[in-house]
Every structure is written in structure tokens, then in C-alpha cells.
PDB file of C-alpha atoms in Angstrom:
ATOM      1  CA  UNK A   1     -34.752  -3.561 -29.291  1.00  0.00           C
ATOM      2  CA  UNK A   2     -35.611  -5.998 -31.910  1.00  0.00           C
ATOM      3  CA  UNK A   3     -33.781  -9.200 -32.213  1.00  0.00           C
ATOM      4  CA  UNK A   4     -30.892 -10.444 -34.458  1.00  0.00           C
ATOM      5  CA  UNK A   5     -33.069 -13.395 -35.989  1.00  0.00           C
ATOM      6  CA  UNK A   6     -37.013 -11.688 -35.658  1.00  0.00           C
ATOM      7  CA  UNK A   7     -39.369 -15.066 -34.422  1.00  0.00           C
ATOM      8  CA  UNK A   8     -42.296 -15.007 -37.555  1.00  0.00           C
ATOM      9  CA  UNK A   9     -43.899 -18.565 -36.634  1.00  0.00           C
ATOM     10  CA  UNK A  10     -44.834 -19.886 -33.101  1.00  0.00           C
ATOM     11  CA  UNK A  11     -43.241 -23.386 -34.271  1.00  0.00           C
ATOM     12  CA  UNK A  12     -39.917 -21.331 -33.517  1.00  0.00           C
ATOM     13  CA  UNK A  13     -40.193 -20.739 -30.167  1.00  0.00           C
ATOM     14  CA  UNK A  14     -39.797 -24.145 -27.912  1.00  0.00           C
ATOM     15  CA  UNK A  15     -42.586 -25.989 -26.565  1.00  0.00           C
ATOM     16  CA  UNK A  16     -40.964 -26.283 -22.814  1.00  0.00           C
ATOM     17  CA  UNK A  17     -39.636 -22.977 -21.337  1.00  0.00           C
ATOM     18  CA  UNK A  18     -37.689 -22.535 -17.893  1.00  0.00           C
ATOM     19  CA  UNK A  19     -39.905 -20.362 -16.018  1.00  0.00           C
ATOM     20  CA  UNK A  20     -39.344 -16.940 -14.363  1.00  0.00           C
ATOM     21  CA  UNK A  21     -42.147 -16.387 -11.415  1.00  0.00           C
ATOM     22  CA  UNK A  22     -41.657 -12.999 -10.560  1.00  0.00           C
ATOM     23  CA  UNK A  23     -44.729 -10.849  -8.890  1.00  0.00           C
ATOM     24  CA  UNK A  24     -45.562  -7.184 -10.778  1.00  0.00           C
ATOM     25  CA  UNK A  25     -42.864  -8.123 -13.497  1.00  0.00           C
ATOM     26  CA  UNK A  26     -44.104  -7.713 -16.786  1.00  0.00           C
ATOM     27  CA  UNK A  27     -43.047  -8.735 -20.344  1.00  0.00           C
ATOM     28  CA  UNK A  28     -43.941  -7.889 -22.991  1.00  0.00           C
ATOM     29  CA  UNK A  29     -43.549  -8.699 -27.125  1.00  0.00           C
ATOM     30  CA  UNK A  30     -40.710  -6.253 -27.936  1.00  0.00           C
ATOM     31  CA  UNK A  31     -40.349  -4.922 -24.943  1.00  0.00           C
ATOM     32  CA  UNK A  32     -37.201  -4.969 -22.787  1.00  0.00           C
ATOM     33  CA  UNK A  33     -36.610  -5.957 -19.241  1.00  0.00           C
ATOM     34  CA  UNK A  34     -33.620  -5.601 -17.215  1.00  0.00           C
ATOM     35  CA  UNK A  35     -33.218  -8.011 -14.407  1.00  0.00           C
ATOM     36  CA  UNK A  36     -30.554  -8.675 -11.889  1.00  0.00           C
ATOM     37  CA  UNK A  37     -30.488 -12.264 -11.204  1.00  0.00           C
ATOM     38  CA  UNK A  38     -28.265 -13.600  -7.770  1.00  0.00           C
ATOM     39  CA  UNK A  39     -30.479 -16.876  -6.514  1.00  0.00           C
ATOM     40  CA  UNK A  40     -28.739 -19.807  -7.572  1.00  0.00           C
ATOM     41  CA  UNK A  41     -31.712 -21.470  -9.094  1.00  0.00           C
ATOM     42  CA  UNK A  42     -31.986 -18.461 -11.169  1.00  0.00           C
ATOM     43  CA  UNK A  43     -28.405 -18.281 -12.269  1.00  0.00           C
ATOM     44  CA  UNK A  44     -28.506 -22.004 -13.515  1.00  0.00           C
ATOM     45  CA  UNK A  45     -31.866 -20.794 -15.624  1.00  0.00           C
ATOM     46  CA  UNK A  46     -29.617 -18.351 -17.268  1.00  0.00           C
ATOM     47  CA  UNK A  47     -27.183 -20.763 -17.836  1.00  0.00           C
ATOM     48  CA  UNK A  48     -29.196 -23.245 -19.239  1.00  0.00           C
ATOM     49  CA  UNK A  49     -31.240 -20.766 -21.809  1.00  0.00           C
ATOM     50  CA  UNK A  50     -28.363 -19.525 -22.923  1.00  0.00           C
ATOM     51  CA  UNK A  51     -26.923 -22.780 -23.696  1.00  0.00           C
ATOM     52  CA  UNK A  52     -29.756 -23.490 -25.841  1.00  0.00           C
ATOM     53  CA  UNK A  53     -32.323 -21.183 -27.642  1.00  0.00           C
ATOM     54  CA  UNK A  54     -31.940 -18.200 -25.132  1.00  0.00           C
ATOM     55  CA  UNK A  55     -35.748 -18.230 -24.006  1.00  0.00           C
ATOM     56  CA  UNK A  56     -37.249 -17.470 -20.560  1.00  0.00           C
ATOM     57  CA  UNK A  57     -40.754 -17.068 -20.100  1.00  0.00           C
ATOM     58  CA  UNK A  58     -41.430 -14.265 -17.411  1.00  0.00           C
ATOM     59  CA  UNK A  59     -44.807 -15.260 -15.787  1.00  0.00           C
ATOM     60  CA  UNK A  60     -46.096 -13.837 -12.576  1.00  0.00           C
ATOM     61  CA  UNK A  61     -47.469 -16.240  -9.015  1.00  0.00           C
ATOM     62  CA  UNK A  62     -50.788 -15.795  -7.923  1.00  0.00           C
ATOM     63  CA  UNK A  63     -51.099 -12.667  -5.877  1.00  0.00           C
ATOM     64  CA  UNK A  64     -50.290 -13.861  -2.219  1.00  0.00           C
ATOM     65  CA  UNK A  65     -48.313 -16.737  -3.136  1.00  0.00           C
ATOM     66  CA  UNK A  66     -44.425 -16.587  -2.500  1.00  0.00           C
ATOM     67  CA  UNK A  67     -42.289 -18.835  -4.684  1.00  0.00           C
ATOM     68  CA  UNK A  68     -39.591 -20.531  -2.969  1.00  0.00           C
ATOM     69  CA  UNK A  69     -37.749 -24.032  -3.786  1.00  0.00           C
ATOM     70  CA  UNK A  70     -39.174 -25.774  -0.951  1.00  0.00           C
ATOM     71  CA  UNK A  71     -43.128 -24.660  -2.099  1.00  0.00           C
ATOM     72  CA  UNK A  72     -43.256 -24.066  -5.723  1.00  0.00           C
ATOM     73  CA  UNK A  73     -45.797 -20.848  -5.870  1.00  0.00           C
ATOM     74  CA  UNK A  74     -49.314 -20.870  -8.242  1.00  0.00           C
ATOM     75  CA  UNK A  75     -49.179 -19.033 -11.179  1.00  0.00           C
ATOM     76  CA  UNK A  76     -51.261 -17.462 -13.188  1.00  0.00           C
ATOM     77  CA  UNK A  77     -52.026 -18.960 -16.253  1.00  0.00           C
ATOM     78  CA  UNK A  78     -50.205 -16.746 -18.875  1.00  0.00           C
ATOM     79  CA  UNK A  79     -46.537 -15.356 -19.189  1.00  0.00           C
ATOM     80  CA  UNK A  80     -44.581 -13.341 -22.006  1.00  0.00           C
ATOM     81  CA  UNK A  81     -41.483 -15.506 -23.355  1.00  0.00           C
ATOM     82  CA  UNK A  82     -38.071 -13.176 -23.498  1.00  0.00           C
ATOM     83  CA  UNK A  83     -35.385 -13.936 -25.609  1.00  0.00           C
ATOM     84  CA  UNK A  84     -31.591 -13.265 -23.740  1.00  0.00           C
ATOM     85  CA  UNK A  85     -30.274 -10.017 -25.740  1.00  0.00           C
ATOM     86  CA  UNK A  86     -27.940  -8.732 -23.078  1.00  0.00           C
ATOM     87  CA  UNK A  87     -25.660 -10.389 -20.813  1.00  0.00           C
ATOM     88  CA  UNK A  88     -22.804  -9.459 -18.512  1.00  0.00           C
ATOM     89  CA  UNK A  89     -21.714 -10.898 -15.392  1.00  0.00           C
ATOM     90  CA  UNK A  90     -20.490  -8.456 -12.492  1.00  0.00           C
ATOM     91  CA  UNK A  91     -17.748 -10.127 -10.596  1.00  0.00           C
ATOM     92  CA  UNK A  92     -19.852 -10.907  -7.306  1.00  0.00           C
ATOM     93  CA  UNK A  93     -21.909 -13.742  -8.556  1.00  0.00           C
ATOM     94  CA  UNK A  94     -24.740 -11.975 -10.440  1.00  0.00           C
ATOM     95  CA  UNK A  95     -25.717 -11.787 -14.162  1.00  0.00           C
ATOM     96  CA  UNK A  96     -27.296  -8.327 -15.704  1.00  0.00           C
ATOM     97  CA  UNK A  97     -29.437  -9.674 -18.338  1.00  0.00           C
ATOM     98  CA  UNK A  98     -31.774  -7.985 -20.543  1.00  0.00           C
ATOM     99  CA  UNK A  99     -35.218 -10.078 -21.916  1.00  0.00           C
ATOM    100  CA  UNK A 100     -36.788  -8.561 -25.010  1.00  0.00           C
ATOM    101  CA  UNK A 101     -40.069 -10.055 -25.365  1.00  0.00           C
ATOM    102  CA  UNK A 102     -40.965 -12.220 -27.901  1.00  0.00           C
ATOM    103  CA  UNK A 103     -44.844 -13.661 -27.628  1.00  0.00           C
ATOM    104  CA  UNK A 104     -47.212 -14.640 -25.234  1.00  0.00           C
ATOM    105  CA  UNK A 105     -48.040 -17.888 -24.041  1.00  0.00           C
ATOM    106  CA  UNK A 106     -50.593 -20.131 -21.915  1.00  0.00           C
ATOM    107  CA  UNK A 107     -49.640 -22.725 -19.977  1.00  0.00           C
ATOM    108  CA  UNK A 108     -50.187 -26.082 -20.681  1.00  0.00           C
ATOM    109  CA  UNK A 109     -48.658 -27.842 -18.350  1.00  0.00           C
ATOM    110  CA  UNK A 110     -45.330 -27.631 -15.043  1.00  0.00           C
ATOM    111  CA  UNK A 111     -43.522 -30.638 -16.261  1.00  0.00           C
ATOM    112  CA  UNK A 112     -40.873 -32.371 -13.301  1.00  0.00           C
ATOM    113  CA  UNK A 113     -37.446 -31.283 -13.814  1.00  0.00           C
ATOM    114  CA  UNK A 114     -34.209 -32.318 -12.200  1.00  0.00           C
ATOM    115  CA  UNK A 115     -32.940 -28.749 -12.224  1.00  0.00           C
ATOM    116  CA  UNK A 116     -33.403 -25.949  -9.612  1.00  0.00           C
ATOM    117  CA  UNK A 117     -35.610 -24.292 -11.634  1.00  0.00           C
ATOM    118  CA  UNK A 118     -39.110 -24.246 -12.993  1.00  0.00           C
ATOM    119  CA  UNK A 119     -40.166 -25.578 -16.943  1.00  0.00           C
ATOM    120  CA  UNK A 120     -43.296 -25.532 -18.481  1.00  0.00           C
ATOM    121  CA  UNK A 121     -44.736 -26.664 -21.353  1.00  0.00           C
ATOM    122  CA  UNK A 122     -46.262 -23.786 -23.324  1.00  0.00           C
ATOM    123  CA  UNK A 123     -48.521 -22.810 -26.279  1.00  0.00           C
ATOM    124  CA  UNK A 124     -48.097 -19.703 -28.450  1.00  0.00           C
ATOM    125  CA  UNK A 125     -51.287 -20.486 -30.518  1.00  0.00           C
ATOM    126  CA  UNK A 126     -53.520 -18.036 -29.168  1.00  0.00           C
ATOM    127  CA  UNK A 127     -50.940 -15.480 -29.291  1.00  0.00           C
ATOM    128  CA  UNK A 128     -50.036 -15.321 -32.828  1.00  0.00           C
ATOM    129  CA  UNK A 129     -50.549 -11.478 -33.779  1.00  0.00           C
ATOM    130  CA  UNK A 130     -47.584 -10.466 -31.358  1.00  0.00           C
ATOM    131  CA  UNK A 131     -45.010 -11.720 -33.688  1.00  0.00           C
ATOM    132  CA  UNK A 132     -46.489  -9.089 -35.865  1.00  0.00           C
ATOM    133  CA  UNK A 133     -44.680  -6.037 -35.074  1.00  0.00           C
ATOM    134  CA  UNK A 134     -47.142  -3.012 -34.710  1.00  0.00           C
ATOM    135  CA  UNK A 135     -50.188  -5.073 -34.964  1.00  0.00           C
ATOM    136  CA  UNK A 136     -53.916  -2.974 -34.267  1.00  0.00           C
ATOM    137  CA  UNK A 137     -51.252   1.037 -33.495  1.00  0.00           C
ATOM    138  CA  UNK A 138     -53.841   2.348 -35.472  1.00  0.00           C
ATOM    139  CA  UNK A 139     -56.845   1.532 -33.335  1.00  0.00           C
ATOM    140  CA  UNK A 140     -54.663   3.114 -30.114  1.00  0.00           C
ATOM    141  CA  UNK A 141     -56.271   6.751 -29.020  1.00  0.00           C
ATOM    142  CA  UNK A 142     -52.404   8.180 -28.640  1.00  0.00           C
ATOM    143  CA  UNK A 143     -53.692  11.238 -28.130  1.00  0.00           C
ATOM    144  CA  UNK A 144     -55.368   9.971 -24.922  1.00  0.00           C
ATOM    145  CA  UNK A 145     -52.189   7.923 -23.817  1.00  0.00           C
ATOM    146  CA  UNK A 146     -49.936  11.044 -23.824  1.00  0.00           C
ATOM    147  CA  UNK A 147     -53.058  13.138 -22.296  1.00  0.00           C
ATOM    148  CA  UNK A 148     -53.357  10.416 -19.524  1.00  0.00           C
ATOM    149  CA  UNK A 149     -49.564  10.298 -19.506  1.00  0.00           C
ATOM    150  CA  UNK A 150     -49.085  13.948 -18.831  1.00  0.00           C
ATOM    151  CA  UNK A 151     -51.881  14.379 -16.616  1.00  0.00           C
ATOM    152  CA  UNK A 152     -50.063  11.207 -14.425  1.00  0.00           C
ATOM    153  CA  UNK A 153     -46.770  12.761 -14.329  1.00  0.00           C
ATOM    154  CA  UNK A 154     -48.384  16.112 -12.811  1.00  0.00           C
ATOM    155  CA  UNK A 155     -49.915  14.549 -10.502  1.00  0.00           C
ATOM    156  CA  UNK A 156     -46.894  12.197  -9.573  1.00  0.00           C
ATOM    157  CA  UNK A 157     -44.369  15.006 -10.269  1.00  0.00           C
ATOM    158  CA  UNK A 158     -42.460  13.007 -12.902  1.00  0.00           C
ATOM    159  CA  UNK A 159     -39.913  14.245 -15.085  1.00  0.00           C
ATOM    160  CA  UNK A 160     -40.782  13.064 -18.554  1.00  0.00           C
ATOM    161  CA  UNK A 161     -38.722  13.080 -22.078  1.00  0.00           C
ATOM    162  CA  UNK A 162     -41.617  14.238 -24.424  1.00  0.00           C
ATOM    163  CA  UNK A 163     -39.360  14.000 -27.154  1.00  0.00           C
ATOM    164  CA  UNK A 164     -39.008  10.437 -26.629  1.00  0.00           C
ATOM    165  CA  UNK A 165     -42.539  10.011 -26.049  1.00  0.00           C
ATOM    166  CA  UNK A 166     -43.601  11.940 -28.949  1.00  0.00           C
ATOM    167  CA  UNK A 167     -41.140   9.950 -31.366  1.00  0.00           C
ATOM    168  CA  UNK A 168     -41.703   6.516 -30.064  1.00  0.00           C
ATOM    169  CA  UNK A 169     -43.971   4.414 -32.179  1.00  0.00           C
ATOM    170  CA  UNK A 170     -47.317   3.188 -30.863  1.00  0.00           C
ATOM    171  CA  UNK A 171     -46.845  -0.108 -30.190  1.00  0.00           C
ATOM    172  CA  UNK A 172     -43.307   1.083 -28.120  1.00  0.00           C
ATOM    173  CA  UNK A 173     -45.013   3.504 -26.708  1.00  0.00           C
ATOM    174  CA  UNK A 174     -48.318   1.515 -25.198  1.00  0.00           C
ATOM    175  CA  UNK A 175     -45.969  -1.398 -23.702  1.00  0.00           C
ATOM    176  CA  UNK A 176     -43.640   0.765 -22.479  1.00  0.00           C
ATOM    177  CA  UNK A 177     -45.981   2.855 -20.452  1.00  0.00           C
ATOM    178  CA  UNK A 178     -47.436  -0.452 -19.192  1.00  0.00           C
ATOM    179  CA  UNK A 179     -44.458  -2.246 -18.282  1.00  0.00           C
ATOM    180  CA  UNK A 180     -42.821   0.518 -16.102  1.00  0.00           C
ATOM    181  CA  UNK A 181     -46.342   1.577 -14.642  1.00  0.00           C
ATOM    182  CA  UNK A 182     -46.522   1.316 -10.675  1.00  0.00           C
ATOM    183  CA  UNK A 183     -49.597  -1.002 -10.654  1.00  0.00           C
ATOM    184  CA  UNK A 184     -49.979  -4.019  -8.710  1.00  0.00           C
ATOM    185  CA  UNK A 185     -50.294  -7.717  -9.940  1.00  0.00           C
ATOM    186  CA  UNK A 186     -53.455  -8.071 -10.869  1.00  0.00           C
ATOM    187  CA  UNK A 187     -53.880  -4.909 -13.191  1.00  0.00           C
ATOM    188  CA  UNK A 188     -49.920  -5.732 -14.255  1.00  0.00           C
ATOM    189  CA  UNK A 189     -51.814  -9.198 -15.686  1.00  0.00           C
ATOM    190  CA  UNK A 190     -54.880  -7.385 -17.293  1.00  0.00           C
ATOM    191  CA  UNK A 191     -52.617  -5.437 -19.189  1.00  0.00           C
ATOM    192  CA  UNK A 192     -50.832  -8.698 -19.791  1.00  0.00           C
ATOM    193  CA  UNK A 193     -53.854 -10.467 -21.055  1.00  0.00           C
ATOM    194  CA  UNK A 194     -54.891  -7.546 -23.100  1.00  0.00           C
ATOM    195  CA  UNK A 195     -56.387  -9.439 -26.442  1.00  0.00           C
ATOM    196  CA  UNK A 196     -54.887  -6.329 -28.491  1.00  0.00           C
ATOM    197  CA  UNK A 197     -53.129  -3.353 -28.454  1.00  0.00           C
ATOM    198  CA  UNK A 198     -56.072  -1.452 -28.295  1.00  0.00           C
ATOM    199  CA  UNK A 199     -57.561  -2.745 -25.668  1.00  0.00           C
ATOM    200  CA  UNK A 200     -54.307  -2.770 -23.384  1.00  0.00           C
ATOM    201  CA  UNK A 201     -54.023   1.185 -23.928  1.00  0.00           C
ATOM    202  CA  UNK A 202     -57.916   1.563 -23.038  1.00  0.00           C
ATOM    203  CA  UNK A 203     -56.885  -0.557 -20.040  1.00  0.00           C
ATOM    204  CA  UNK A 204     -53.739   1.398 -19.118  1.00  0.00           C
ATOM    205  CA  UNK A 205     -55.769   4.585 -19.533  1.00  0.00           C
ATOM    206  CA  UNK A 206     -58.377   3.655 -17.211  1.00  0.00           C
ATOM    207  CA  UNK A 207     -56.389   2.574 -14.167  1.00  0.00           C
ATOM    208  CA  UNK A 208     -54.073   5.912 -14.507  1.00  0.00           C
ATOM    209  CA  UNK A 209     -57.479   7.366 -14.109  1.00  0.00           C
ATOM    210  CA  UNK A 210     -58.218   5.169 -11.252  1.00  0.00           C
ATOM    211  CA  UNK A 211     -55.354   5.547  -9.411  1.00  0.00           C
ATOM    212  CA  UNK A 212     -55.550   9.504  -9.884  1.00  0.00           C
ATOM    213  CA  UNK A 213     -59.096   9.721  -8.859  1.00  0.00           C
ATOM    214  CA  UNK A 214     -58.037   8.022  -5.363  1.00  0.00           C
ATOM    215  CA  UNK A 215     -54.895  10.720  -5.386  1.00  0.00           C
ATOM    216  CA  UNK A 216     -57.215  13.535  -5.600  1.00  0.00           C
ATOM    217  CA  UNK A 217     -59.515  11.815  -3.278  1.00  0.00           C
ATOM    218  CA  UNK A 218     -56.395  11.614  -0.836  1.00  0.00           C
ATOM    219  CA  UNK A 219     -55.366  15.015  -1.453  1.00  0.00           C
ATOM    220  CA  UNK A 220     -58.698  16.261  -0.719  1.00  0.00           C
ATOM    221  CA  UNK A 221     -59.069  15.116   2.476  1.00  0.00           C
ATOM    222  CA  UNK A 222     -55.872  15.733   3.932  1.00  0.00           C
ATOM    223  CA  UNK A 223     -56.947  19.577   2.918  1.00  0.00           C
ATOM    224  CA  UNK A 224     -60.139  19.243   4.463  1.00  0.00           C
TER     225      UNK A 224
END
């Protein structure tokens, strides 16, 4: 999904963000995200981006650290901000929302806030080439992605739309893979940190590999 207004600076995106700590969630620019949000503190974020430039930044905690009100979980240092394209509210207190990322960011600073919620004040400086829409696709090995793709979904008997897969554009297609992968926080924040698209799909490529080198491994000695 691309946005109504596209962002083409990083002076357009604001400075201070509410923040989103959420563990193995990741964002990224152009991609979409569908989250269900009940907490209160939560609910108020929504509010409050929507009642001004419709930005949360999605960042993960520290692996091991739980983020409640009462102990504000570590983070790690960089997040994806999401722009609010969907909205609906369900009729038992939750919003269905829908973040398409936007850009990157690093952050500067957690700044004290009177609201429930978490802000922090950002830079996008670093980050610059993801408002670029299809930056470095040519670099990508597709042809390895869908390989590693289709060997994964063998091995994990999933079903897979190769039409989609095969239409989708590079860029769609590399962020995609690596936002709905089943990885855990650490390799969902490698692929997060990725310095280009390139490298994110070598990345993505390898741990498939990883992880079906230890399913083999598995599978071999529950034969044996």
C-alpha cells in the first residue's frame, strides 16, 4: 500500500514519535502491518497519532525484557515509523489498525511524557534511501529468494500463491518475506538493520537456510 501523500524528505516526518515496543514485530518502509490494539495505553497512542500526523514508530524491547507501565522495557536502538492507513473500531473496545511503513529511525532520546504511553525523539538521517521506493531491487538475487522461498515452504508444508510471488516487485517481495518470517527477535532486528535491500535478502536467505539445516538435522535424528 503506498500512502495518499508519499513522505520524500525526512524533515516530514516528526522529530518525537509515540512508541510501539512490541517483541518479533517488524516494520518495515512500505510494508503493512495489521495490529489489534486493546491495552489502554495503546488505545490512547492511537488516539493521539491520529489526532495529529498519524505516525507510530514500531520498535522492538531488548530480548528478555517485558514492557509494562510500571517498568518501562529497554529497547533496541532502531524502529520503523508507520503511518495510520487503516482504522476501524470493533464494538468491544479495540481498534484494527493497519501501519504502512514509512522510514527507519534511531533513537535519540525517551523524552518524559504525561501520557500512558511511550515518545521518543527520533532521527531519520541515516535512513534516507527508504523514502526511495525500490531503492538497490536490482542488486537482490530473486532468483535465490523464490529458490529459498520454495525450498522453505516444502520443508514447512506451506501453501504458497506463486502468482503473487512471481508478480510482486522486489522490494515488496524482500520485506514481505521478512516481515511475516517466523524468526525470533534478534534475526527480526538484523533484517531490520539491514543497510540495503540487498543485504536484507542475503540475510533473509541465510537464516531460511539456517533454520532448515537444524529441520533436517531434527528430522534426521528422529529417523535414526
Amino acid at each position: 500500500m503506498s500512502v495518499n501523500s508519499p513522505y520524500t524528505d525526512p524533515h516530514q516526518l516528526p522529530d518525537t514519535a509515540p512508541i510501539f515496543p512490541l517483541s518479533c514485530a517488524l516494520l518495515l518502509p512500505r510494508g503493512e502491518l495489521p495490529l489489534n490494539i486493546f491495552e489502554p495505553r495503546y488505545l490512547a497512542m492511537v488516539d493521539a497519532a491520529l489526532a495529529a500526523d498519524r505516525i507510530i514508530g514500531m520498535i522492538q524491547p531488548l530480548p528478555g525484557e517485558a514492557d509494562d507501565e510500571s517498568r518501562p522495557s529497554k529497547l533496541f536502538p532502531i524502529g520503523c515509523a508507520g503511518r495510520i492507513t487503516r482504522f476501524s473500531e470493533t464494538g468491544d473496545g479495540r481498534y484494527l489498525i493497519t501501519l504502512t511503513g514509512v522510514c527507519r529511525f534511531r533513537v535519540v532520546e525517551e523524552q518524559p511524557s504525561l501520557a500512558p504511553f511511550r515518545r521518543c525523539r527520533v532521527s531519520y538521517g541515516e535512513f534516507m534511501s527508504d523514502l526511495d521506493a525500490g531503492a538497490g531491487e536490482r542488486a537482490v538475487n530473486r532468483v535465490g529468494m523464490i529458490d529459498m522461498l520454495r525450498r522453505f515452504a516444502d520443508a514447512s508444508k506451506l501453501e504458497v500463491d506463486w502468482a503473487s510471488i512471481h508478480a510482486a516487485p522486489t522490494e515488496t517481495l524482500v520485506n514481505a518475506l521478512a516481515m511475516m518470517s517466523p524468526f525470533g527477535a534478534n534475526e527480526k532486528q538484523a533484517l531490520l538493520e539491514a543497510p540495503d535491500l540487498k543485504s536484507r535478502a542475503d540475510l533473509l536467505i541465510a537464516f531460511a537456510e539456517f533454520d532448515l539445516a537444524q529441520q533436517q538435522g531434527s528430522d534426521r535424528s528422529q529417523f535414526h
